[in-house]
Short mmCIF file of C-alpha atoms in Angstrom, two decimals:
data_model
loop_
_atom_site.label_atom_id
_atom_site.label_comp_id
_atom_site.label_asym_id
_atom_site.label_seq_id
_atom_site.Cartn_x
_atom_site.Cartn_y
_atom_site.Cartn_z
CA MET T 1 56.43 80.90 131.07
CA THR T 2 54.21 83.41 128.70
CA ALA T 3 55.23 84.42 125.59
CA GLU T 4 56.07 87.96 126.88
CA GLN T 5 58.07 86.68 129.83
CA LYS T 6 60.26 84.74 127.24
CA LYS T 7 60.49 87.88 125.32
CA GLU T 8 61.79 89.65 128.43
CA GLU T 9 64.46 87.32 129.10
CA GLN T 10 65.70 87.30 125.60
CA PRO T 11 69.34 89.03 125.61
CA GLU T 12 69.26 92.73 124.05
CA PHE T 13 71.76 93.98 121.74
CA ILE T 14 72.40 97.40 120.83
CA GLN T 15 73.95 98.62 117.78
CA PHE T 16 75.11 102.20 116.94
CA ARG T 17 76.31 103.33 113.48
CA TYR T 18 78.35 106.75 113.52
CA PRO T 19 78.33 107.42 110.38
CA ARG T 20 80.90 109.85 109.90
CA GLU T 21 84.53 110.04 108.16
CA VAL T 22 87.66 110.19 110.69
CA PRO T 23 90.17 112.19 108.76
CA TYR T 24 93.76 111.45 110.01
CA GLU T 25 96.90 113.59 108.70
CA HIS T 26 100.18 111.57 109.26
CA ALA T 27 103.18 113.22 108.70
CA LEU T 28 105.37 111.00 106.40
CA GLY T 29 108.65 112.56 107.64
CA TYR T 30 111.52 110.67 106.87
CA GLN T 31 109.52 108.31 104.98
CA SER T 32 108.77 110.85 102.42
CA LYS T 33 111.67 109.82 100.30
CA PHE T 34 110.33 106.05 100.48
CA ALA T 35 106.68 107.54 99.10
CA ASN T 36 108.35 109.89 96.31
CA ALA T 37 110.31 106.54 95.19
CA LEU T 38 106.99 104.56 95.06
CA LYS T 39 105.73 107.43 92.70
CA GLN T 40 108.72 107.04 90.18
CA GLY T 41 108.08 103.41 90.17
CA ARG T 42 111.49 102.72 92.43
CA ILE T 43 111.88 100.66 95.58
CA ILE T 44 114.05 101.94 98.22
CA ALA T 45 115.19 100.70 101.61
CA THR T 46 116.79 102.06 104.74
CA LYS T 47 120.17 100.44 105.77
CA CYS T 48 121.49 99.88 109.07
CA PRO T 49 125.18 101.05 109.34
CA VAL T 50 125.97 98.34 111.62
CA CYS T 51 124.54 94.86 110.14
CA GLY T 52 123.98 96.49 106.62
CA ARG T 53 120.32 95.11 106.88
CA CYS T 54 117.74 96.81 104.41
CA THR T 55 114.27 97.32 105.67
CA ILE T 56 111.01 97.78 104.10
CA PRO T 57 108.55 99.84 105.28
CA PRO T 58 111.72 102.13 105.81
CA ARG T 59 112.54 102.43 109.35
CA ILE T 60 114.18 105.49 111.43
CA VAL T 61 116.08 102.86 113.40
CA CYS T 62 117.31 99.08 112.79
CA PRO T 63 115.73 97.12 115.42
CA PHE T 64 118.61 95.02 116.12
CA HIS T 65 121.16 97.72 116.59
CA HIS T 66 118.89 101.09 117.38
CA VAL T 67 121.35 102.91 115.32
CA LYS T 68 119.67 105.77 113.44
CA GLN T 69 119.07 104.58 109.54
CA THR T 70 120.10 107.45 106.73
CA GLU T 71 121.42 105.34 104.10
CA TRP T 72 118.81 104.88 101.12
CA VAL T 73 119.58 101.72 99.10
CA ASP T 74 117.88 100.97 95.62
CA GLN T 75 116.61 97.56 95.67
CA GLY T 76 115.87 96.79 92.19
CA GLN T 77 112.46 95.58 90.45
CA ARG T 78 112.74 91.92 91.13
CA GLY T 79 112.98 89.42 93.97
CA ARG T 80 112.40 85.77 95.11
CA LEU T 81 109.17 84.41 96.73
CA ILE T 82 109.66 83.91 100.26
CA SER T 83 105.94 82.79 101.30
CA ALA T 84 102.42 83.26 99.81
CA PHE T 85 98.94 82.55 100.80
CA LYS T 86 95.34 83.26 99.37
CA ILE T 87 92.76 84.89 101.36
CA ASN T 88 89.42 82.71 101.31
CA PHE T 89 87.50 85.82 103.15
CA PRO T 90 86.63 89.07 102.18
CA MET T 91 89.24 91.35 103.09
CA PHE T 92 89.54 95.47 103.24
CA ASN T 93 90.39 97.05 100.19
CA SER T 94 92.49 100.19 101.66
CA ARG T 95 91.90 102.29 98.56
CA THR T 96 87.97 102.08 98.39
CA GLY T 97 87.45 101.11 102.31
CA GLU T 98 84.99 97.99 100.93
CA LEU T 99 85.37 94.56 101.81
CA GLN T 100 86.15 92.53 99.16
CA ASN T 101 87.21 88.87 97.74
CA TRP T 102 91.04 88.92 96.92
CA GLU T 103 91.81 86.91 93.80
CA ASN T 104 95.33 87.47 94.17
CA PRO T 105 97.47 85.99 97.23
CA ILE T 106 99.35 88.08 99.17
CA ILE T 107 103.04 87.33 99.10
CA ALA T 108 106.49 87.94 100.66
CA VAL T 109 109.24 88.58 98.53
CA GLU T 110 112.89 89.11 99.49
CA LEU T 111 114.34 91.90 96.67
CA GLU T 112 117.44 91.80 94.73
CA GLY T 113 118.84 94.59 97.04
CA GLY T 114 118.04 92.30 100.30
CA ALA T 115 115.23 94.33 101.88
CA ARG T 116 111.73 92.19 102.10
CA MET T 117 108.29 93.48 101.39
CA ASP T 118 104.74 92.37 100.91
CA GLY T 119 102.47 92.43 97.91
CA TRP T 120 100.06 90.58 95.94
CA CYS T 121 101.13 87.89 93.14
CA ALA T 122 99.62 88.15 89.59
CA GLU T 123 99.48 84.59 89.85
CA THR T 124 96.42 83.66 91.00
CA ASP T 125 96.59 79.77 91.46
CA PRO T 126 98.43 78.83 94.64
CA SER T 127 99.41 75.50 93.07
CA LYS T 128 101.79 77.52 90.81
CA LEU T 129 103.80 79.51 93.52
CA LYS T 130 107.16 78.02 94.83
CA THR T 131 109.51 79.38 97.40
CA GLY T 132 112.42 80.89 95.53
CA MET T 133 110.69 81.67 92.29
CA LEU T 134 111.55 84.77 90.67
CA LEU T 135 109.17 87.80 90.62
CA GLU T 136 109.09 91.10 89.02
CA ALA T 137 107.10 94.48 90.15
CA VAL T 138 104.26 95.69 87.85
CA TRP T 139 103.12 99.00 88.59
CA ARG T 140 100.00 100.96 88.38
CA PRO T 141 99.88 103.82 85.92
CA GLU T 142 102.48 106.71 87.16
CA GLU T 143 99.03 108.83 87.24
CA GLU T 144 97.64 106.47 89.75
CA ARG T 145 100.30 106.34 92.09
CA GLN T 146 100.33 107.56 95.43
CA GLY T 147 103.54 106.92 97.07
CA ARG T 148 102.06 104.05 99.16
CA ALA T 149 102.41 100.09 99.15
CA ASP T 150 100.10 99.44 96.71
CA ASP T 151 101.42 101.30 94.21
CA ILE T 152 102.80 97.92 93.23
CA LEU T 153 99.64 96.29 91.68
CA HIS T 154 101.17 93.03 91.97
CA TRP T 155 104.32 91.06 91.26
CA LYS T 156 104.61 88.40 88.44
CA PRO T 157 106.39 85.35 88.05
CA VAL T 158 109.38 85.66 85.38
CA GLU T 159 110.59 82.69 83.69
CA GLU T 160 114.57 81.82 84.41
CA MET F 1 110.68 98.85 149.56
CA ALA F 2 113.82 97.99 148.32
CA GLY F 3 115.88 101.51 148.27
CA ARG F 4 114.80 104.25 146.05
CA VAL F 5 114.16 105.04 142.53
CA GLY F 6 115.95 107.85 140.69
CA VAL F 7 115.54 109.69 137.83
CA VAL F 8 118.88 109.60 135.83
CA ALA F 9 118.21 111.61 132.49
CA VAL F 10 115.13 113.58 131.12
CA ALA F 11 114.24 115.03 127.54
CA GLN F 12 111.54 116.77 125.59
CA THR F 13 111.02 118.03 122.10
CA LYS F 14 109.97 121.80 121.85
CA PHE F 15 106.09 121.48 121.88
CA GLU F 16 104.58 122.84 118.49
CA GLU F 17 101.10 123.09 116.99
CA LYS F 18 101.91 121.05 114.23
CA LYS F 19 105.08 118.94 113.42
CA ALA F 20 104.22 118.72 109.81
CA THR F 21 107.90 117.27 108.44
CA GLU F 22 108.53 114.75 111.26
CA HIS F 23 107.05 111.52 111.35
CA THR F 24 105.85 110.28 115.18
CA ALA F 25 109.24 107.94 115.26
CA GLU F 26 111.35 110.87 114.50
CA LEU F 27 109.67 112.11 118.06
CA MET F 28 110.37 109.23 119.62
CA TYR F 29 113.52 108.60 118.71
CA ASN F 30 114.99 112.36 119.34
CA VAL F 31 114.15 111.96 123.06
CA THR F 32 115.01 108.16 123.33
CA ARG F 33 118.22 108.81 122.04
CA GLU F 34 118.75 112.25 123.88
CA VAL F 35 118.22 110.36 127.07
CA MET F 36 120.14 107.60 126.17
CA GLY F 37 123.06 109.85 125.23
CA GLN F 38 122.84 111.50 128.56
CA THR F 39 123.55 108.26 130.55
CA GLY F 40 125.83 106.49 128.19
CA LEU F 41 123.21 103.45 128.52
CA GLU F 42 122.39 101.48 125.82
CA PHE F 43 120.57 98.12 124.85
CA LYS F 44 121.83 95.33 126.22
CA GLU F 45 121.16 91.81 127.20
CA ASP F 46 124.00 91.67 130.08
CA GLY F 47 122.48 93.96 132.81
CA THR F 48 124.79 96.85 131.88
CA GLY F 49 122.29 98.57 129.93
CA ILE F 50 118.43 99.42 129.82
CA ASP F 51 116.60 96.54 131.27
CA ALA F 52 113.08 97.45 130.06
CA THR F 53 110.98 99.89 128.10
CA LEU F 54 107.86 101.51 128.75
CA ALA F 55 105.70 103.94 126.37
CA ALA F 56 102.61 106.03 127.36
CA SER F 57 100.43 107.20 124.52
CA TYR F 58 97.27 106.98 122.96
CA ASP F 59 97.17 104.68 119.49
CA LEU F 60 93.81 106.60 118.63
CA PHE F 61 96.01 109.62 117.66
CA SER F 62 98.23 107.49 116.06
CA GLY F 63 95.94 106.24 113.63
CA PRO F 64 94.66 102.24 114.18
CA ALA F 65 94.37 101.13 117.68
CA GLY F 66 97.38 98.95 118.47
CA ALA F 67 99.32 101.67 116.67
CA TYR F 68 102.44 101.09 119.12
CA MET F 69 103.00 97.48 117.72
CA PHE F 70 104.57 99.02 114.97
CA LEU F 71 106.30 102.31 116.51
CA GLY F 72 107.68 100.27 119.56
CA TYR F 73 110.98 99.52 118.15
CA VAL F 74 111.65 102.99 118.12
CA VAL F 75 111.99 103.20 121.61
CA GLY F 76 113.98 99.74 121.77
CA ALA F 77 110.92 97.72 121.98
CA TYR F 78 112.46 94.54 120.39
CA ARG F 79 113.42 91.85 122.01
CA ARG F 80 113.08 92.68 125.73
CA GLU F 81 110.74 93.56 128.19
CA ASP F 82 108.28 96.24 127.07
CA GLU F 83 105.04 97.90 128.92
CA ARG F 84 102.52 100.12 127.97
CA VAL F 85 100.15 102.80 129.30
CA LEU F 86 97.25 104.06 127.53
CA GLU F 87 96.82 106.53 129.80
CA ASP F 88 98.56 109.64 130.79
CA GLY F 89 102.42 109.80 131.05
CA SER F 90 102.74 110.36 134.84
CA LEU F 91 101.27 106.90 135.30
CA ALA F 92 104.39 105.57 133.07
CA VAL F 93 106.44 106.98 135.76
CA TYR F 94 104.56 105.39 138.69
CA TYR F 95 104.67 102.06 136.72
CA GLY F 96 108.18 102.32 136.02
CA ALA F 97 109.13 102.91 139.38
CA MET F 98 107.07 99.76 140.57
CA GLN F 99 109.06 97.76 138.22
CA ILE F 100 112.19 98.87 139.83
CA LEU F 101 110.99 98.57 143.47
CA SER F 102 109.66 95.06 142.55
CA GLY F 103 113.51 94.16 141.70
CA HIS F 104 112.83 92.63 138.61
CA VAL F 105 114.80 95.68 136.53
CA ASP F 106 116.96 98.00 137.18
CA THR F 107 116.91 100.49 134.65
CA VAL F 108 113.60 101.51 132.56
CA LEU F 109 113.11 103.98 129.82
CA LEU F 110 110.08 105.80 129.78
CA VAL F 111 108.78 107.60 126.35
CA SER F 112 105.53 109.44 125.90
CA TYR F 113 104.48 110.85 122.47
CA ASN F 114 101.53 112.59 121.00
CA LYS F 115 100.78 114.32 117.51
CA GLU F 116 97.32 115.83 118.54
CA SER F 117 97.35 117.34 114.96
CA SER F 118 96.80 113.82 113.42
CA VAL F 119 93.33 114.09 113.94
CA GLY F 120 90.58 116.04 115.41
CA LYS F 121 91.00 115.75 119.62
CA ASN F 122 87.42 116.01 120.44
CA LEU F 123 86.21 113.47 118.36
CA ILE F 124 88.82 111.12 119.94
CA GLU F 125 87.80 112.41 123.76
CA TRP F 126 84.34 111.72 122.56
CA VAL F 127 84.89 108.17 121.75
CA GLY F 128 86.25 107.91 125.35
CA MET F 129 82.76 108.32 126.85
CA ASP F 130 80.71 105.70 127.53
CA GLN F 131 79.10 104.87 124.37
CA ILE F 132 75.44 103.72 125.31
CA TYR F 133 74.62 107.13 127.17
CA GLN F 134 77.07 109.58 127.34
CA ARG F 135 78.37 109.64 123.82
CA ARG F 136 74.65 109.70 123.00
CA ILE F 137 74.12 113.42 124.24
CA GLY F 138 77.56 114.63 122.61
CA LEU F 139 79.25 114.59 125.89
CA ASP F 140 83.22 114.81 125.15
CA PHE F 141 86.23 115.75 127.80
CA VAL F 142 85.64 119.61 126.69
CA SER F 143 82.21 119.24 127.97
CA ALA F 144 82.59 117.43 130.86
CA ALA F 145 85.20 119.93 131.73
CA GLY F 146 82.41 122.83 131.00
CA LEU F 147 80.16 120.80 133.60
CA GLN F 148 82.97 120.62 136.28
CA ALA F 149 84.04 124.55 135.96
CA MET F 150 80.27 125.57 136.78
CA ARG F 151 79.95 123.68 139.24
CA TYR F 152 83.15 124.40 140.84
CA THR F 153 82.87 127.83 140.18
CA THR F 154 79.38 128.17 141.44
CA LYS F 155 79.91 126.17 144.39
CA TYR F 156 82.69 128.08 145.84
CA GLY F 157 82.61 131.38 144.31
CA ILE F 158 85.31 131.35 141.85
CA THR F 159 85.18 134.43 140.15
CA PRO F 160 86.27 134.68 136.26
CA GLU F 161 88.95 136.82 137.09
CA GLN F 162 90.86 134.14 139.45
CA CYS F 163 90.57 131.83 136.65
CA ALA F 164 91.99 134.08 133.55
CA LYS F 165 94.78 134.78 136.50
CA VAL F 166 95.68 131.45 135.74
CA VAL F 167 96.40 131.60 132.07
CA VAL F 168 98.29 135.10 132.66
CA LYS F 169 100.89 133.16 134.85
CA SER F 170 101.15 130.28 132.38
CA HIS F 171 101.58 132.28 129.69
CA ARG F 172 104.37 134.54 131.25
CA ASN F 173 106.23 131.58 132.89
CA ALA F 174 106.45 130.00 129.55
CA ALA F 175 108.12 132.81 128.20
CA ASN F 176 111.15 131.52 130.22
CA ASN F 177 110.65 128.14 128.84
CA PRO F 178 112.28 127.20 125.48
CA TYR F 179 110.37 124.25 124.93
CA ALA F 180 106.92 126.00 125.57
CA MET F 181 104.50 127.10 122.76
CA CYS F 182 102.49 129.91 123.98
CA CYS F 183 104.24 132.74 125.85
CA ASP F 184 102.82 135.88 125.65
CA ASN F 185 101.86 138.95 128.02
CA ILE F 186 97.99 138.32 127.64
CA THR F 187 96.05 140.40 130.16
CA VAL F 188 93.16 139.02 132.41
CA GLU F 189 90.92 141.38 130.26
CA ASP F 190 92.36 139.68 127.05
CA VAL F 191 91.17 136.39 128.51
CA LEU F 192 87.93 137.19 129.48
CA ARG F 193 87.24 139.21 126.10
CA SER F 194 88.19 135.75 124.49
CA THR F 195 85.37 133.56 122.88
CA MET F 196 83.19 131.34 125.36
CA LEU F 197 84.23 127.65 124.28
CA CYS F 198 82.11 125.64 126.86
CA ASP F 199 80.26 127.97 129.21
CA PRO F 200 82.34 129.24 131.68
CA ILE F 201 85.48 127.91 130.17
CA ARG F 202 86.69 130.65 127.12
CA VAL F 203 88.98 129.69 124.51
CA GLN F 204 91.85 131.48 126.23
CA GLU F 205 91.33 129.14 129.42
CA ALA F 206 91.88 125.90 127.61
CA LYS F 207 94.99 124.24 126.50
CA PRO F 208 96.12 125.07 122.88
CA THR F 209 95.15 122.34 120.83
CA PRO F 210 96.62 120.53 118.77
CA VAL F 211 100.20 120.39 120.45
CA ASP F 212 102.65 117.83 119.39
CA GLY F 213 105.40 116.32 121.39
CA ALA F 214 107.33 114.08 123.35
CA CYS F 215 109.13 113.40 126.32
CA ALA F 216 111.64 110.51 127.36
CA ILE F 217 112.71 109.66 131.15
CA ILE F 218 115.30 107.21 132.07
CA LEU F 219 114.67 105.29 135.71
CA ALA F 220 117.09 103.80 137.67
CA SER F 221 117.37 101.58 141.06
CA GLU F 222 119.28 103.77 143.87
CA GLU F 223 122.56 101.84 143.27
CA LYS F 224 122.70 102.24 139.47
CA ALA F 225 121.42 105.86 139.72
CA ARG F 226 124.69 106.80 141.92
CA LYS F 227 126.70 104.92 139.36
CA ILE F 228 124.93 106.72 136.24
CA THR F 229 124.91 110.43 137.42
CA ASP F 230 125.99 112.81 140.24
CA LYS F 231 122.83 114.32 139.96
CA PRO F 232 119.64 112.08 140.83
CA VAL F 233 116.37 113.09 141.65
CA TRP F 234 114.63 110.60 143.96
CA ILE F 235 111.22 109.77 143.46
CA THR F 236 109.96 109.81 147.09
CA GLY F 237 106.39 109.08 146.73
CA PHE F 238 103.95 108.09 144.17
CA GLY F 239 100.11 107.53 144.27
CA SER F 240 97.15 107.16 142.05
CA CYS F 241 93.69 107.37 142.05
CA TYR F 242 90.75 106.37 139.89
CA ASP F 243 87.30 108.17 140.01
CA HIS F 244 83.98 107.03 138.49
CA HIS F 245 83.29 107.99 134.92
CA GLU F 246 80.33 108.96 135.42
CA LEU F 247 80.00 112.58 136.24
CA GLY F 248 76.65 112.25 138.22
CA TYR F 249 78.72 110.13 140.56
CA ARG F 250 80.90 112.56 141.55
CA ASP F 251 80.47 116.05 143.18
CA LEU F 252 82.58 117.86 140.34
CA ALA F 253 83.27 120.91 142.43
CA ASP F 254 85.33 118.42 144.40
CA CYS F 255 88.37 116.40 143.30
CA GLU F 256 88.22 113.30 145.93
CA ALA F 257 90.41 110.65 143.30
CA LEU F 258 93.34 113.81 143.56
CA THR F 259 92.67 114.27 147.30
CA THR F 260 93.33 110.32 147.51
CA ALA F 261 96.22 110.17 145.06
CA ALA F 262 98.23 113.03 146.75
CA GLN F 263 97.35 111.64 150.39
CA ARG F 264 98.99 108.24 149.07
CA ALA F 265 101.89 109.83 147.71
CA TYR F 266 102.76 112.26 150.47
CA LYS F 267 102.30 109.56 153.00
CA MET F 268 104.76 107.76 151.03
CA ALA F 269 106.91 110.37 151.08
CA GLY F 270 106.60 111.51 154.75
CA ILE F 271 104.85 114.69 153.70
CA THR F 272 102.37 116.51 155.90
CA ASN F 273 102.23 120.02 154.70
CA PRO F 274 102.62 120.47 151.02
CA LEU F 275 102.50 123.82 150.76
CA LYS F 276 105.27 124.52 153.15
CA THR F 277 107.31 121.36 151.85
CA PHE F 278 107.24 121.83 147.92
CA ASP F 279 109.73 124.36 146.36
CA LEU F 280 107.68 124.11 143.25
CA ALA F 281 104.75 122.18 141.62
CA GLU F 282 104.16 121.09 137.95
CA ILE F 283 100.62 120.21 137.41
CA SER F 284 98.33 119.26 134.72
CA GLU F 285 95.79 121.61 134.30
CA GLN F 286 94.07 121.47 130.89
CA TYR F 287 91.71 124.33 131.95
CA ALA F 288 92.47 127.67 133.80
CA TYR F 289 90.00 126.44 136.70
CA GLN F 290 91.73 123.16 137.17
CA GLU F 291 94.68 124.61 138.26
CA LEU F 292 92.66 126.12 141.13
CA LEU F 293 91.06 123.20 141.88
CA TRP F 294 93.71 120.89 141.32
CA SER F 295 95.61 122.91 144.28
CA GLU F 296 92.69 122.04 146.42
CA GLY F 297 93.14 118.47 146.06
CA LEU F 298 97.00 118.32 146.18
CA GLY F 299 96.55 119.98 149.60
CA PHE F 300 98.21 123.49 148.75
CA CYS F 301 94.73 124.88 150.20
CA GLY F 302 91.57 124.05 151.73
CA LYS F 303 88.58 122.97 149.70
CA GLY F 304 86.95 126.09 147.63
CA GLU F 305 90.21 128.10 148.43
CA GLY F 306 91.86 127.95 145.08
CA GLY F 307 90.64 131.36 143.85
CA LYS F 308 92.20 133.03 147.14
CA LEU F 309 95.51 131.04 146.41
CA ILE F 310 96.36 132.41 143.18
CA ASP F 311 95.27 136.00 144.48
CA SER F 312 97.76 135.45 147.20
CA GLY F 313 100.52 135.35 144.82
CA LYS F 314 101.93 132.31 146.43
CA THR F 315 101.88 130.19 143.22
CA GLN F 316 103.58 133.09 141.00
CA MET F 317 107.31 132.59 140.26
CA GLY F 318 109.17 134.10 143.50
CA GLY F 319 105.98 133.05 145.55
CA ASP F 320 105.92 130.28 148.32
CA LEU F 321 104.92 127.53 145.91
CA PRO F 322 105.23 128.42 142.21
CA ILE F 323 103.13 126.33 140.18
CA ASN F 324 104.01 125.46 136.66
CA PRO F 325 107.32 127.48 136.13
CA SER F 326 106.91 126.09 132.85
CA GLY F 327 103.87 127.41 132.13
CA GLY F 328 102.10 123.90 132.36
CA MET F 329 99.44 122.56 129.83
CA LEU F 330 97.76 126.03 129.25
CA SER F 331 101.20 127.21 127.48
CA GLY F 332 100.92 123.96 124.88
CA LEU F 333 101.12 120.71 125.99
CA PRO F 334 100.01 117.17 124.13
CA VAL F 335 97.58 115.03 126.54
CA CYS F 336 99.31 111.88 127.62
CA VAL F 337 102.68 113.49 127.32
CA ALA F 338 102.06 115.96 129.82
CA GLY F 339 101.96 114.19 132.93
CA MET F 340 105.59 112.68 131.98
CA GLN F 341 106.99 116.18 130.93
CA ARG F 342 105.38 117.55 134.47
CA VAL F 343 107.87 114.90 135.90
CA ALA F 344 110.86 116.00 133.74
CA GLU F 345 110.11 119.38 134.12
CA CYS F 346 110.25 118.74 138.20
CA VAL F 347 113.63 116.92 137.54
CA VAL F 348 114.96 119.53 135.29
CA GLN F 349 114.19 122.09 138.51
CA LEU F 350 115.61 119.95 141.00
CA ARG F 351 118.83 119.51 138.86
CA GLY F 352 119.29 123.30 139.01
CA GLU F 353 119.25 123.13 135.04
CA ALA F 354 115.80 124.82 134.37
CA GLY F 355 117.59 128.24 132.96
CA ASP F 356 115.28 131.27 133.11
CA ARG F 357 112.53 129.26 134.35
CA GLN F 358 114.82 127.77 137.41
CA VAL F 359 113.15 128.21 141.42
CA PRO F 360 116.32 129.13 142.87
CA GLY F 361 117.66 126.41 145.52
CA ALA F 362 114.71 124.01 144.56
CA LYS F 363 114.92 120.86 146.98
CA LYS F 364 111.23 119.18 146.57
CA ALA F 365 108.70 119.28 143.89
CA VAL F 366 105.61 117.64 143.01
CA ALA F 367 104.32 116.36 139.52
CA HIS F 368 100.68 115.78 139.03
CA GLY F 369 99.09 113.98 135.98
CA VAL F 370 95.75 113.23 134.81
CA ASP F 371 93.49 111.67 132.53
CA GLY F 372 89.56 110.91 131.58
CA PRO F 373 86.78 113.33 131.81
CA ALA F 374 86.63 116.27 134.54
CA GLY F 375 89.95 114.57 136.07
CA GLN F 376 88.64 110.67 136.37
CA LEU F 377 92.07 109.61 136.74
CA GLN F 378 94.73 111.61 139.04
CA CYS F 379 97.94 110.71 139.46
CA VAL F 380 100.49 112.28 141.83
CA ILE F 381 104.37 112.23 142.12
CA THR F 382 106.74 113.84 144.62
CA LEU F 383 110.47 114.43 143.85
CA GLU F 384 113.59 115.50 145.70
CA ASN F 385 117.37 115.72 144.93
#
């Protein structure tokens, strides 16, 4: 086989780049209440009128009972660690759109009000994270808050 | 076939340009609870409620691919059987009916939703084109429609006035429909004076964009349907057909896929003369010329006779076969929701509950949905009371 024939048999790939922004406008609707609370440094959750379960992100219906959730409950500033893991590969930063390494473990927290939410932990050493440990929300400065989940900069362990 | 499939409830939102204060989940929730309220059905595991859910939506309009994964719970897709249709909502009705006919479930809740206002529709439809060839030359669904309109009107001598008459009819019919977005006394001259969008399609001859809204339907097996409502509407036939994506592989002046889909549905329903059989048709015309072309595919007239059909007045309210008493897509419907809403409109008519847009004594109707560039995917559903 000649070098030319060999070249023709090589699989060929095409790569397209469409460098443009795709602006989405998502109406928050009933979720506006949650976003506004975050801007004020508060965490609130929707509550099912049947089972009393609180949900974050706020949901229009309780998935268990398919009942409209109109009650909002303050969840406090503290919660207990449910689970944690550290990402060992680059992931997107939603604020910059860039790939980055994440020093802070991603965690799931059960809040004082009963709802569960995700976030980052201030403690970067995973060996120091224990299920059930008490954590407290650390917020971005008020002027940086956008009413989004990452308005909470991270959760820091609290000594008991 | 294991008995018939009945439509036991339908609901739709008002269709508006931009529902700025409502989350997509709110549109879904409102129509879901409305059909559940009409039937008294709840989500139950004991076979006495809704057995399965089926949603039709385009995730790219809702945000990320897979957006339904965090919206499905709103329609009850939580720890129960759920199916997705990433195509026109008429296909959801088709699949829902198939689920029931299979004997696997007795009741299916169908929901279709779209907020076109979330993102540019042209961009999404451009992404829908083959990425190696068609996207490279900028083809999207509007330009595909332009090619089809030019080919169709040229081949058969369809006049701009005949296309404009479709818009006039649509907007006037929509005036009787409280859910419709565009209703006015637009004239043929107004349509022909409007800006050229994509030669020969003028702005007024295209479906308004964006439009936000949702629709829901509950289907039930014959036995269940009779228990749930005293006014069931029966699905008597359905057919769908996929054409080739490449526009050059088809003669765009004809719509063979629709002809095939219609023939399948008519065969199932035992229909040989659709123009005489049906009391009304609710079809998906995103552009004015499409009502004429789809009328040919649906067998309401011969090939190339769509222009003569609108001239005859047969498709007006009061004519032999009113097409789109609701105003149709030209009066403002979101893509994807349109096909399911066409079925819902037929059901409202066959229940005699269409108010000012009611076709008196309607017994049989045909609904039509479409997807893809220049009508690539066609779906036809026949119904009777």
